[in-house]
Short mmCIF file of C-alpha atoms and ligand atoms in Angstrom, two decimals:
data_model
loop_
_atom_site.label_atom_id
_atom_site.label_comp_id
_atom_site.label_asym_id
_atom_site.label_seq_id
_atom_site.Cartn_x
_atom_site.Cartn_y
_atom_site.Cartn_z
CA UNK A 177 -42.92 -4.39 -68.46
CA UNK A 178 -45.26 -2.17 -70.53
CA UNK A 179 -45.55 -1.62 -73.63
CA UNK A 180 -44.21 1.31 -75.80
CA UNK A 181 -45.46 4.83 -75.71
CA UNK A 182 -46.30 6.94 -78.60
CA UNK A 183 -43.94 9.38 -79.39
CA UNK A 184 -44.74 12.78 -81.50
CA UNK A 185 -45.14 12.45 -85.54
CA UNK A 186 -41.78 15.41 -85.23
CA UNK A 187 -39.77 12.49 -82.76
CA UNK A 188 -40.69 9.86 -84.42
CA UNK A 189 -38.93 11.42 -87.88
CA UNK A 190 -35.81 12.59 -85.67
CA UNK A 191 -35.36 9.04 -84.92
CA UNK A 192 -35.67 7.48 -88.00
CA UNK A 193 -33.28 9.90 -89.67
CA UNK A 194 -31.21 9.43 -86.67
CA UNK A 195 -31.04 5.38 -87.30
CA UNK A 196 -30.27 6.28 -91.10
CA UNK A 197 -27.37 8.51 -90.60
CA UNK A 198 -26.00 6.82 -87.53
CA UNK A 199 -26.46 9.69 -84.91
CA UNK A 200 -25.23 13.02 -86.58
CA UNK A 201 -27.00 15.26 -89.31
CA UNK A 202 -27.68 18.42 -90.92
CA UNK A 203 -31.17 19.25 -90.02
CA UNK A 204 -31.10 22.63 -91.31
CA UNK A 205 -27.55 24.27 -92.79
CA UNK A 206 -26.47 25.26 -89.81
CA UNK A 207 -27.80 23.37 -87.42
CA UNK A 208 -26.45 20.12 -86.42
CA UNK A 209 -27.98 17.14 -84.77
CA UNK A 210 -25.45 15.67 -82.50
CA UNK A 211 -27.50 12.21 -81.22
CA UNK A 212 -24.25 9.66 -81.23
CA UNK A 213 -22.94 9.22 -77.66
CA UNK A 214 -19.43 9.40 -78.32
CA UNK A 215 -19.67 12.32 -80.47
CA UNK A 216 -22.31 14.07 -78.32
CA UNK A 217 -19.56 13.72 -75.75
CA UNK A 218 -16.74 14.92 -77.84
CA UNK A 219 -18.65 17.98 -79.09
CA UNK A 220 -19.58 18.70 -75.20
CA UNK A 221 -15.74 18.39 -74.17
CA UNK A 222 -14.43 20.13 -76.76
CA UNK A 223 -17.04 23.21 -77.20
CA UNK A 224 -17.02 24.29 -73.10
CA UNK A 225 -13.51 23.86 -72.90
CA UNK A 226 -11.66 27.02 -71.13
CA UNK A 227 -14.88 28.54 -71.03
CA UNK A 228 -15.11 32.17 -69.38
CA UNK A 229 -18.03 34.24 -68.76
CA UNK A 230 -18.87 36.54 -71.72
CA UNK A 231 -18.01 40.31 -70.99
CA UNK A 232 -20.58 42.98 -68.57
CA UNK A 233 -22.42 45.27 -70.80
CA UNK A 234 -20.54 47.98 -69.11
CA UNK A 235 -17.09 46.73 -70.48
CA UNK A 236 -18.42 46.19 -73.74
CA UNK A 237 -19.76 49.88 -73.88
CA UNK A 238 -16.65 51.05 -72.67
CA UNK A 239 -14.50 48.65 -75.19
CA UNK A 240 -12.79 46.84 -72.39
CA UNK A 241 -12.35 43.84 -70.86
CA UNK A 242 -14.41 42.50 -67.10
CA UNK A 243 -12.43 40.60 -65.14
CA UNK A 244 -12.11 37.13 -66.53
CA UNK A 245 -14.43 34.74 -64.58
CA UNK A 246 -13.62 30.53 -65.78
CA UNK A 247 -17.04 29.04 -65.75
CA UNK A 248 -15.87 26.07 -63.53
CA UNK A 249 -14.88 28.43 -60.45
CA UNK A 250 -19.11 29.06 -60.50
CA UNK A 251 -20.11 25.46 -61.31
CA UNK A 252 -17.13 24.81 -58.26
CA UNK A 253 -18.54 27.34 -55.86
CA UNK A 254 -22.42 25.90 -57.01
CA UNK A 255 -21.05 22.40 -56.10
CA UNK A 256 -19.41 23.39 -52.89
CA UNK A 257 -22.57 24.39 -51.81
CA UNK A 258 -25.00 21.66 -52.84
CA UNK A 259 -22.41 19.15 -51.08
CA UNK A 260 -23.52 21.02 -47.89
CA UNK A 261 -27.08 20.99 -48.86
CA UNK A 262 -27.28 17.01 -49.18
CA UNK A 263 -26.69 15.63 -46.16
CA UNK A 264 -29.43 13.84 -44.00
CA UNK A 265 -30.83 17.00 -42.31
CA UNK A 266 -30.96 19.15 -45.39
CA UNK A 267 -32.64 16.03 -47.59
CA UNK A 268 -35.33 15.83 -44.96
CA UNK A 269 -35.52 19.53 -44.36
CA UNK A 270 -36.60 19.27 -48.73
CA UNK A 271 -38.59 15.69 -47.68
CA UNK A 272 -40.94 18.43 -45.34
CA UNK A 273 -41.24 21.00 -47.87
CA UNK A 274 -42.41 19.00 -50.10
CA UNK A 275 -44.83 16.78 -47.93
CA UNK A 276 -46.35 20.37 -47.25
CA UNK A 277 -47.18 21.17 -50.73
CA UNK A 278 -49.13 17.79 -51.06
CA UNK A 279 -50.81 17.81 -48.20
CA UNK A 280 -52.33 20.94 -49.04
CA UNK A 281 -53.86 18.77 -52.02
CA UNK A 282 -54.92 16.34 -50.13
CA UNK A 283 -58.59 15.51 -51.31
CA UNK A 284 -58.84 17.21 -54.42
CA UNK A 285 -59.09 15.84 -58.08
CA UNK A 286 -55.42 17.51 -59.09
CA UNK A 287 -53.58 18.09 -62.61
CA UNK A 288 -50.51 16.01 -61.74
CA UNK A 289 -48.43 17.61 -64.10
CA UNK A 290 -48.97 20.95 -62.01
CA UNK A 291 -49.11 19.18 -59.02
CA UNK A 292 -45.52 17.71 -59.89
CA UNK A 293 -43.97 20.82 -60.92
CA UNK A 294 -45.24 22.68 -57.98
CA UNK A 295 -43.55 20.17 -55.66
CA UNK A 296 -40.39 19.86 -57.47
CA UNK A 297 -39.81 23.55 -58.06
CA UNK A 298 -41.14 25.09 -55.08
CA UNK A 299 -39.64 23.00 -52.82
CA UNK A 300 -36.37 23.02 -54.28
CA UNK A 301 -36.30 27.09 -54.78
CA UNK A 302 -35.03 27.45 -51.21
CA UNK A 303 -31.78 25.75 -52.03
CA UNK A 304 -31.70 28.03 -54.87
CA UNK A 305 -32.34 31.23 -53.45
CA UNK A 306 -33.68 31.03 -49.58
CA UNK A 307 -34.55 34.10 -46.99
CA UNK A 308 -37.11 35.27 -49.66
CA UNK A 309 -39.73 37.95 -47.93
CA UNK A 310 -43.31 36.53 -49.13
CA UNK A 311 -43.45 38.91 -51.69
CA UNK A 312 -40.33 38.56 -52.95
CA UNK A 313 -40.49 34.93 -53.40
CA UNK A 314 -44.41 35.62 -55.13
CA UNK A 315 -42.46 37.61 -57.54
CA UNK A 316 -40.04 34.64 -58.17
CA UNK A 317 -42.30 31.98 -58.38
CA UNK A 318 -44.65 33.83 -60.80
CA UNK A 319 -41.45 34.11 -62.94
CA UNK A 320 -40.68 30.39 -63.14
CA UNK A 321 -44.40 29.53 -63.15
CA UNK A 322 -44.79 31.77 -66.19
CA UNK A 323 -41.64 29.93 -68.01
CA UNK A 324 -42.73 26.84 -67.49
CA UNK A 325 -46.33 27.86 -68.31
CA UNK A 326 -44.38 28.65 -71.82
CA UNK A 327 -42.78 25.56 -71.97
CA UNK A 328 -45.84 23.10 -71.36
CA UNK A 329 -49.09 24.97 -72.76
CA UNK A 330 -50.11 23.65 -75.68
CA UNK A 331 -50.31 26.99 -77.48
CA UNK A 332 -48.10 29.37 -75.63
CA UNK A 333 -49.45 33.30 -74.90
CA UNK A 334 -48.81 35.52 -78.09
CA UNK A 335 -49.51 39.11 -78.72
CA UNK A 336 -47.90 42.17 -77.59
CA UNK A 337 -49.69 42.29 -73.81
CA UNK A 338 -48.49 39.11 -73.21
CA UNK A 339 -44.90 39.76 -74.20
CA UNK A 340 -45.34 43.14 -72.24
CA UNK A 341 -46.15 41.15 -69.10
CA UNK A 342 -43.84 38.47 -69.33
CA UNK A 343 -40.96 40.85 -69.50
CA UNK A 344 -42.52 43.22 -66.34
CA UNK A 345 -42.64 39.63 -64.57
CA UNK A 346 -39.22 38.90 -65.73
CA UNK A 347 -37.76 42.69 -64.52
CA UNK A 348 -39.13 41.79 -61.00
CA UNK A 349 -38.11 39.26 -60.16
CA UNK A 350 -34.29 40.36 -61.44
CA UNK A 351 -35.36 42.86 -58.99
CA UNK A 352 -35.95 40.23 -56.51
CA UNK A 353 -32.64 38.89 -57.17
CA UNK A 354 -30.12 41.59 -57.28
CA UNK A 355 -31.66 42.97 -54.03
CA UNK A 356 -30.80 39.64 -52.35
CA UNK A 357 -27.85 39.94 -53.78
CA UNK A 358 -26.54 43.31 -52.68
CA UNK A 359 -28.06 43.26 -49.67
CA UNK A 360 -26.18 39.92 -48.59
CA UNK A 361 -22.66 41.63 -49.85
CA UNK A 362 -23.72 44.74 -47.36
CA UNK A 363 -24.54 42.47 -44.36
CA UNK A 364 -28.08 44.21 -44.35
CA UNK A 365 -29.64 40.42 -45.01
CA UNK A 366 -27.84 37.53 -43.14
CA UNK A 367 -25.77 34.44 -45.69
CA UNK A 368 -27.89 31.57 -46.74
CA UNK A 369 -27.15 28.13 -47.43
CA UNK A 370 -28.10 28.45 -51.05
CA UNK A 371 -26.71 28.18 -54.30
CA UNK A 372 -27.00 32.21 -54.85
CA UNK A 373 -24.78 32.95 -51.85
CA UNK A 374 -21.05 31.91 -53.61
CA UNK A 375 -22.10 34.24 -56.22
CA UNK A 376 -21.98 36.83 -53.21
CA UNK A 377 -18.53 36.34 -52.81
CA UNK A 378 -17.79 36.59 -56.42
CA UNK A 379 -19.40 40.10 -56.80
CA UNK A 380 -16.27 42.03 -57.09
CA UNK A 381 -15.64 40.43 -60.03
CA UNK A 382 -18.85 39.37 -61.81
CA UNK A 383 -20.48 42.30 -61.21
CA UNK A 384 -24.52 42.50 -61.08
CA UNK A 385 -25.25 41.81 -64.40
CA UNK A 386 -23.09 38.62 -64.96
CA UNK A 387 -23.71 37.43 -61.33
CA UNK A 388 -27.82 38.13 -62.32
CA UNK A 389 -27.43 35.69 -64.97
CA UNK A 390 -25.53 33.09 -62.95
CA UNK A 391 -28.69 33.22 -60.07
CA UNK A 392 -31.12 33.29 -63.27
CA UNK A 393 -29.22 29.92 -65.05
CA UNK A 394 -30.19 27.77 -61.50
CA UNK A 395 -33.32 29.30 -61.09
CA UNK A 396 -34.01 28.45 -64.84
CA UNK A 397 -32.49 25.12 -64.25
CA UNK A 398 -34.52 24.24 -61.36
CA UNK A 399 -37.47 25.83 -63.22
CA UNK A 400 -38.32 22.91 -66.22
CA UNK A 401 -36.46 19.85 -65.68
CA UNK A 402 -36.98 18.28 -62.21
CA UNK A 403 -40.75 19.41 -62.04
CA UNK A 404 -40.85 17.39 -65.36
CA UNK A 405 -39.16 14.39 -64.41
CA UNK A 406 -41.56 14.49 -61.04
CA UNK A 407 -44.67 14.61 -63.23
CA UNK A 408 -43.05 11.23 -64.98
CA UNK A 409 -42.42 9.25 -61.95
CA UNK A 410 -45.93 10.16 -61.05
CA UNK A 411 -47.10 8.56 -64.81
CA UNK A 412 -44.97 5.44 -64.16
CA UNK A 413 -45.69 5.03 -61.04
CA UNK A 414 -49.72 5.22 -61.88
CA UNK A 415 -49.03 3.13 -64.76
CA UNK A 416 -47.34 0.26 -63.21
CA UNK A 417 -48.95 -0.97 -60.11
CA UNK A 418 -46.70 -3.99 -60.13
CA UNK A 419 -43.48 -1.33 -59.61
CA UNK A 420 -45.78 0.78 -57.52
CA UNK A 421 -45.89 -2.24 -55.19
CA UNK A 422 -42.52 -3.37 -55.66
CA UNK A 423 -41.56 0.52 -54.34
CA UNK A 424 -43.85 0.16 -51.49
CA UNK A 425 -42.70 -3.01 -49.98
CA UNK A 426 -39.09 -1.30 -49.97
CA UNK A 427 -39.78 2.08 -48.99
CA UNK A 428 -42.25 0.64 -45.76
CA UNK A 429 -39.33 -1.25 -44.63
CA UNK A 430 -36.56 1.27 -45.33
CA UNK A 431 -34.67 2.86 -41.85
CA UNK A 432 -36.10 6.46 -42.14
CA UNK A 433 -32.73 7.88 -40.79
CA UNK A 434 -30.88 5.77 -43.54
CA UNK A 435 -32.92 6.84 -46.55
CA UNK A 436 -32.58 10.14 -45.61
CA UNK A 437 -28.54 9.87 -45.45
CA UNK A 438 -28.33 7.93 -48.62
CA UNK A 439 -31.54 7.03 -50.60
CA UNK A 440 -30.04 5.74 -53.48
CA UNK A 441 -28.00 3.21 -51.00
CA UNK A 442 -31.34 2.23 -48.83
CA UNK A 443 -33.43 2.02 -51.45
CA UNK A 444 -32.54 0.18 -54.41
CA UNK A 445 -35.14 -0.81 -56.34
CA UNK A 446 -36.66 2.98 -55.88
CA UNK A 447 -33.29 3.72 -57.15
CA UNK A 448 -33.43 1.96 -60.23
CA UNK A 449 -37.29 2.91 -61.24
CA UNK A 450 -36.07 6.23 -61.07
CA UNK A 451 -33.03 5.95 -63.05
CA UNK A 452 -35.82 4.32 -65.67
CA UNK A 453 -37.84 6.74 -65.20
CA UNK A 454 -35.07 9.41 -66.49
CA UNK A 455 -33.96 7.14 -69.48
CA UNK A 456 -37.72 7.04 -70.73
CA UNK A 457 -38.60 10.26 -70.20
CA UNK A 458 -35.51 12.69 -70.13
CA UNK A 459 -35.97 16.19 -69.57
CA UNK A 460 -35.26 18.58 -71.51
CA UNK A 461 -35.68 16.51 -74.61
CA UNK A 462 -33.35 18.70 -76.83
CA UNK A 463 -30.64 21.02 -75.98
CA UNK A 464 -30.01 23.64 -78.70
CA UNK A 465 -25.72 25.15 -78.42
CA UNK A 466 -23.80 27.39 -80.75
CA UNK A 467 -20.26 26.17 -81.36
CA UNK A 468 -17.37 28.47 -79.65
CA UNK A 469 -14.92 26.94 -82.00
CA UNK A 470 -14.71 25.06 -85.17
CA UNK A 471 -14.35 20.94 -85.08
CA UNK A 472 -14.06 17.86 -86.62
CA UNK A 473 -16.77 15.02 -85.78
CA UNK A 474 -14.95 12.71 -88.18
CA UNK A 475 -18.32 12.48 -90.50
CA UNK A 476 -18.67 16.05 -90.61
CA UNK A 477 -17.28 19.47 -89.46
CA UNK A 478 -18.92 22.16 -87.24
CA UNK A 479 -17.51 25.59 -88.20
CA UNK A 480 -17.83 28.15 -85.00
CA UNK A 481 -21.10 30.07 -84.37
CA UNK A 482 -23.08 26.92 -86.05
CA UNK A 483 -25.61 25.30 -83.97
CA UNK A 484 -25.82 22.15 -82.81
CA UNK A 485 -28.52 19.77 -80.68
CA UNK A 486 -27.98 17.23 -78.12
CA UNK A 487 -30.45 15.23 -76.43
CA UNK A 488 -30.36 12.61 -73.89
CA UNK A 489 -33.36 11.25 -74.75
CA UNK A 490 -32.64 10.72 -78.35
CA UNK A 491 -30.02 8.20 -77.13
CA UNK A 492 -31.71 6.50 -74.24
CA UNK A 493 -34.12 5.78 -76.89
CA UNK A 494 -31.50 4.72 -79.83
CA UNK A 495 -31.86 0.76 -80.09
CA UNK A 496 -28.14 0.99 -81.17
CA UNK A 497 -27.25 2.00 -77.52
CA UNK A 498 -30.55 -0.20 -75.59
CA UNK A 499 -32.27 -3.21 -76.44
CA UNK A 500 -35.97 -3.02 -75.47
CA UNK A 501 -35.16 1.01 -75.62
CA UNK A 502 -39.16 1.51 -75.87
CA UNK A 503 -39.91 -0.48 -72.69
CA UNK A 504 -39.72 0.86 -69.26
CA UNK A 505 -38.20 -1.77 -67.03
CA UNK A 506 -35.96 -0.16 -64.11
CA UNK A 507 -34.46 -4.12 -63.47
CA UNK A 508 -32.47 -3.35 -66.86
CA UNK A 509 -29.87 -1.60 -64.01
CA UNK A 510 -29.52 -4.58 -62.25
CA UNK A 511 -25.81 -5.36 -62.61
CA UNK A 512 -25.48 -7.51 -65.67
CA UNK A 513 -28.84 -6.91 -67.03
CA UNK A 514 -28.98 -7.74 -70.74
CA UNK A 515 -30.88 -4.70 -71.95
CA UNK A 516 -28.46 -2.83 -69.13
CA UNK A 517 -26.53 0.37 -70.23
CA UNK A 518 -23.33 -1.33 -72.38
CA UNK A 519 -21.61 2.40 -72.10
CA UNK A 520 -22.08 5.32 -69.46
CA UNK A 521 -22.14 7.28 -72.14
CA UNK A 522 -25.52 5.60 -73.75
CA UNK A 523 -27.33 6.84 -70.01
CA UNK A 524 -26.97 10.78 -69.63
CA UNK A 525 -30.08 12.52 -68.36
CA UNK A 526 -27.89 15.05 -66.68
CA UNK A 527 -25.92 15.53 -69.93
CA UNK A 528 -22.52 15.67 -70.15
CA UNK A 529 -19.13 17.51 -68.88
CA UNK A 530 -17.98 20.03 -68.20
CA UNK A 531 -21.86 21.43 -68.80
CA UNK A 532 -23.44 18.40 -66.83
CA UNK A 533 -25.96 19.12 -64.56
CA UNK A 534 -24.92 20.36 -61.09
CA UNK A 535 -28.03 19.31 -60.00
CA UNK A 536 -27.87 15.91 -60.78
CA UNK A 537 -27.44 14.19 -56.87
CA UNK A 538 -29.77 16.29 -55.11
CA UNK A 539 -32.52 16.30 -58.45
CA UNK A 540 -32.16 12.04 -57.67
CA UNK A 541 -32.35 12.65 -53.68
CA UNK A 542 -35.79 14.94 -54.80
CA UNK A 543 -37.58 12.27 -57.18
CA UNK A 544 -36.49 8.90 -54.60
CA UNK A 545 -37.93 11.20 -52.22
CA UNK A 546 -41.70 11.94 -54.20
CA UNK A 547 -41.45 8.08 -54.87
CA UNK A 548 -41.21 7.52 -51.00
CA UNK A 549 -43.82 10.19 -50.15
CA UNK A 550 -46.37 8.34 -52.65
CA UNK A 551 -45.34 4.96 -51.58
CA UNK A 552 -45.71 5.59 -47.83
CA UNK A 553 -47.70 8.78 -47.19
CA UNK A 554 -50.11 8.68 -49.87
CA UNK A 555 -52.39 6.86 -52.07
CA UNK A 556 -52.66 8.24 -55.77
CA UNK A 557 -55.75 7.15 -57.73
CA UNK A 558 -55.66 7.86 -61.51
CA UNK A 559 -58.63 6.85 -63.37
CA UNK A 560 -57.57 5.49 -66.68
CA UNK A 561 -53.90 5.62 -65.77
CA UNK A 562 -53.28 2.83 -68.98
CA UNK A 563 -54.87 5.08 -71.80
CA UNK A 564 -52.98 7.93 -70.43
CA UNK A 565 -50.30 9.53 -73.21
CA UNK A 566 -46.87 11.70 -73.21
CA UNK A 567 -46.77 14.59 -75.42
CA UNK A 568 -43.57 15.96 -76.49
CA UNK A 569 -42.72 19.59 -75.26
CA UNK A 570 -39.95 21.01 -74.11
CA UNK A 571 -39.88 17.64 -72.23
CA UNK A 572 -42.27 14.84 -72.20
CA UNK A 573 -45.08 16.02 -70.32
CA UNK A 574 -48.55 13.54 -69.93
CA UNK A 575 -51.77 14.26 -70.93
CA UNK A 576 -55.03 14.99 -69.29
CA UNK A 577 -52.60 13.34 -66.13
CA UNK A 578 -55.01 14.14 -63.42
CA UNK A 579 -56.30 11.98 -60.09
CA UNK A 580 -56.69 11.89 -56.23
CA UNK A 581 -54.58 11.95 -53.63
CA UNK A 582 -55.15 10.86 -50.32
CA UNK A 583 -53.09 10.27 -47.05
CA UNK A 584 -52.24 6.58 -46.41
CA UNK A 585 -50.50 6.53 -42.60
CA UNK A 586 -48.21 7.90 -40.56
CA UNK A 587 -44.81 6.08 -41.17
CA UNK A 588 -42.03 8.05 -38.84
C1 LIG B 225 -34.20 15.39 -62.30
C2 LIG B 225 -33.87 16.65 -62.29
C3 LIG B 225 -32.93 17.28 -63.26
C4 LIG B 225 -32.61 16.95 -64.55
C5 LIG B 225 -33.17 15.80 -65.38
C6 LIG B 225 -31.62 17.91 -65.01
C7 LIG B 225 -31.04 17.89 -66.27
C8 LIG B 225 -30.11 18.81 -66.70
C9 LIG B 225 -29.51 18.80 -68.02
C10 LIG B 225 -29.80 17.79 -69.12
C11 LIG B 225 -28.65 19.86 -68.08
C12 LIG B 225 -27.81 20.30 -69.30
C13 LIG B 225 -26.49 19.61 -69.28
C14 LIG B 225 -25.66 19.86 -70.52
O1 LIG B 225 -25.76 20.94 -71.12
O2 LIG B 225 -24.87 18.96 -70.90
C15 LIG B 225 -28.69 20.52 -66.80
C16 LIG B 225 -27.92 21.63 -66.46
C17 LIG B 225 -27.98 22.26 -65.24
N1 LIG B 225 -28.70 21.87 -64.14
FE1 LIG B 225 -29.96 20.28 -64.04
N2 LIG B 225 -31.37 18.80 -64.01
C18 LIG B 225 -32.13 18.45 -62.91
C19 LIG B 225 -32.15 19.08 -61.69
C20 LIG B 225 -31.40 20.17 -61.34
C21 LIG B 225 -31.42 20.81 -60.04
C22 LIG B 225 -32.29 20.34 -58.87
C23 LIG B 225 -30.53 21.85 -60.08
C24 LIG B 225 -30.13 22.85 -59.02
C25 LIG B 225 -30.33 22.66 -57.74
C26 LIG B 225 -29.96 21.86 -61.42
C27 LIG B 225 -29.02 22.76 -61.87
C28 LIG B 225 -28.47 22.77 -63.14
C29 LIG B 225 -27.55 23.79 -63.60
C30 LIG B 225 -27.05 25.00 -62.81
C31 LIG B 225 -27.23 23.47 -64.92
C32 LIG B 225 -26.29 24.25 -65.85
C33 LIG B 225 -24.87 23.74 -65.65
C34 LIG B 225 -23.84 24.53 -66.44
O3 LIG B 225 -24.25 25.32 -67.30
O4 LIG B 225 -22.64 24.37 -66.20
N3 LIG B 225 -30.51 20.83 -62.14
N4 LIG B 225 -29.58 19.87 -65.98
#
């Protein structure tokens, strides 16, 4: 066990208003903080219910309506295809791509936060969006490098030039995407396995526009998030030897062919230091919504277009919901664990239906899979790992997190 982490001065106040006024708030007058389980699910259920895709800009001009599209026949067609893209061959297809990235670090001293995110979201963009030409995936990656650059810095770009070339980054790569796009629905470029080919099929009806912004919402999705969560099973993992190796001793022994069938089966302590991992250190820490409809949260009502926030983190972290809630120990999964979850709905890093994250099995397959590259390909060395601190952006993201990697052995 170690002991708590400090959490930003903003946080810390959330909390403590949080504990006063048992989950749900007013922070501003129309904003509403929404960090009680049951009524973060409620709000969830009831605000995406029967939800359709908003209009094309085309119909709108022309006062008419697109062709309704329910948001579940894309989350259905995204899910379709990610079944296909987890079985054994496909998780160690994603095992070698990211092995690659590393071992072209092999050596260096490296900013692990970078390091993490490149991993994560480079290696996962093919199961996004795959049969990129060089270029075209350049123009892509600068795109989600530049919004996550945005979403980590410190103090984010300002000024008009920067806002001019964050949009002519943007453009391209939409470029990028509804070429793929059209291209694929002509038979000039051959189907992928990817989560942007159902959304070929579905052209007729989307059209380019809405169909842009379905591609965009995975590629944003794959963007922030799992590179985050990467960068804090790196941080744990350099913090906590004694896990580090606990993790080892499983993942040396584990049947390669097994772990890369069902990780979360072969490797269960793995398992549970990365479900810890998630409950510490959620990403994103807040999600911001606007209310579709009006509704009662027995406290207090949300009219429609009010906002409202959610955040898994803010409830992994309420003491209400988890004893110890400041201490990372992954043996709290163990089945009857005393500081255990007491409610699935007090442990929600991939948030909550029908908006929950479609990423959520192969985002686990990617992290179990860093933890087994580290474990059994690779020695990380962080000087100072103890003194080393989480600051709170978009998600937590450590600081000064830098060190050396270098290959262990050969395991398969
Ligand atoms: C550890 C990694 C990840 C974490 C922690 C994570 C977390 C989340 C969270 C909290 C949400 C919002 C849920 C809500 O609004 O209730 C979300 C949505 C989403 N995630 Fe993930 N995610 C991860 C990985 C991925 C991956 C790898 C993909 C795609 C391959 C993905 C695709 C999506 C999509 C498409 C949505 C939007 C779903 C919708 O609007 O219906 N995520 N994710």
């Amino acid at each position: 066990m170690t002991t708590p982490h400090h959490a930003t001065d903003f946080l810390h106040d959330l909390r403590l208003r949080s504990a006063a006024e048992g989950g749900v708030f007013w922070m501003e007058d129309d904003l509403l903080a929404v960090f009680e389980p049951n009524a973060a699910r409620q709000v969830s259920g009831a605000n995406w219910h029967r939800l359709v895709m908003p209009d094309r800009l085309v119909d709108l001009i022309r006062r008419r309506h697109s062709p309704q599209m329910r948001w579940t026949r894309v989350r259905g067609a995204w899910l379709a295809q990610l079944h296909k893209l987890t079985t054994a061959e496909h998780n160690a297809d994603l095992i070698t791509r990211m092995e690659r990235i590393i071992d072209a670090r092999l050596g260096d001293d490296v900013d692990l936060v970078m390091l993490a995110q490149e991993v994560a979201v480079q290696s996962m963009l093919p199961v996004a969006l795959s049969g990129l030409t060089p270029r075209e995936a350049r123009h892509i990656s600068e795109d989600l490098n530049q919004k996550l650059l945005r979403l980590i810095a410190r103090r984010p770009g300002a000024g008009p030039r920067h806002h001019l070339r964050f949009a002519a980054v943007q453009i391209r790569a939409g470029i990028v995407v509804r070429r793929v796009l059209r291209e694929r629905a002509a038979g000039r470029r051959p189907r992928e396995l990817d989560l942007a080919d159902p959304i070929v099929d579905l052209l007729p009806e989307l059209g380019m526009d809405r169909a842009l912004d379905v591609v965009t919402a995975v590629l944003t999705a794959i963007g922030g998030p799992p590179g985050a969560a990467a960068a804090s099973v790196l941080y744990e993992l350099a913090r906590n030897p004694e896990w580090a190796r606990r993790l080892s001793v499983e993942l040396r022994d584990v049947d390669p062919a097994g772990f890369r069938a069902a990780p979360t089966k072969a490797a269960p302590v793995t398992h549970r230091f990365v479900k810890e991992v998630l409950r510490m250190w959620s990403p994103p820490l807040l999600l911001m919504r606007r209310s579709r409809f009006s509704f009662d949260l027995g406290t207090t009502r949300l009219e429609k277009d009010q906002g409202y926030l959610l955040s898994p983190h803010m409830i992994h972290r309420d003491p209400r919901c988890w004893q110890q809630a400041d201490t990372f120990d992954p043996d709290r999964f163990l089945p009857g664990a005393p500081h255990g979850p007491v409610d699935k709905g007090h442990y929600v890093p991939f948030g909550w239906a029908p908006k929950n994250c479609v990423g959520a099995d192969i985002g686990m397959i990617q992290l179990m899979a860093l933890c087994y590259l580290m474990c059994t390909r690779y020695r990380l060395t962080v000087p100072n790992a103890e003194s080393i601190t989480m600051a709170y952006r978009f998600a937590p993201v450590p600081q000064e997190f830098r060190g050396h990697l270098a290959a262990e052995r050969s395991v398969v």
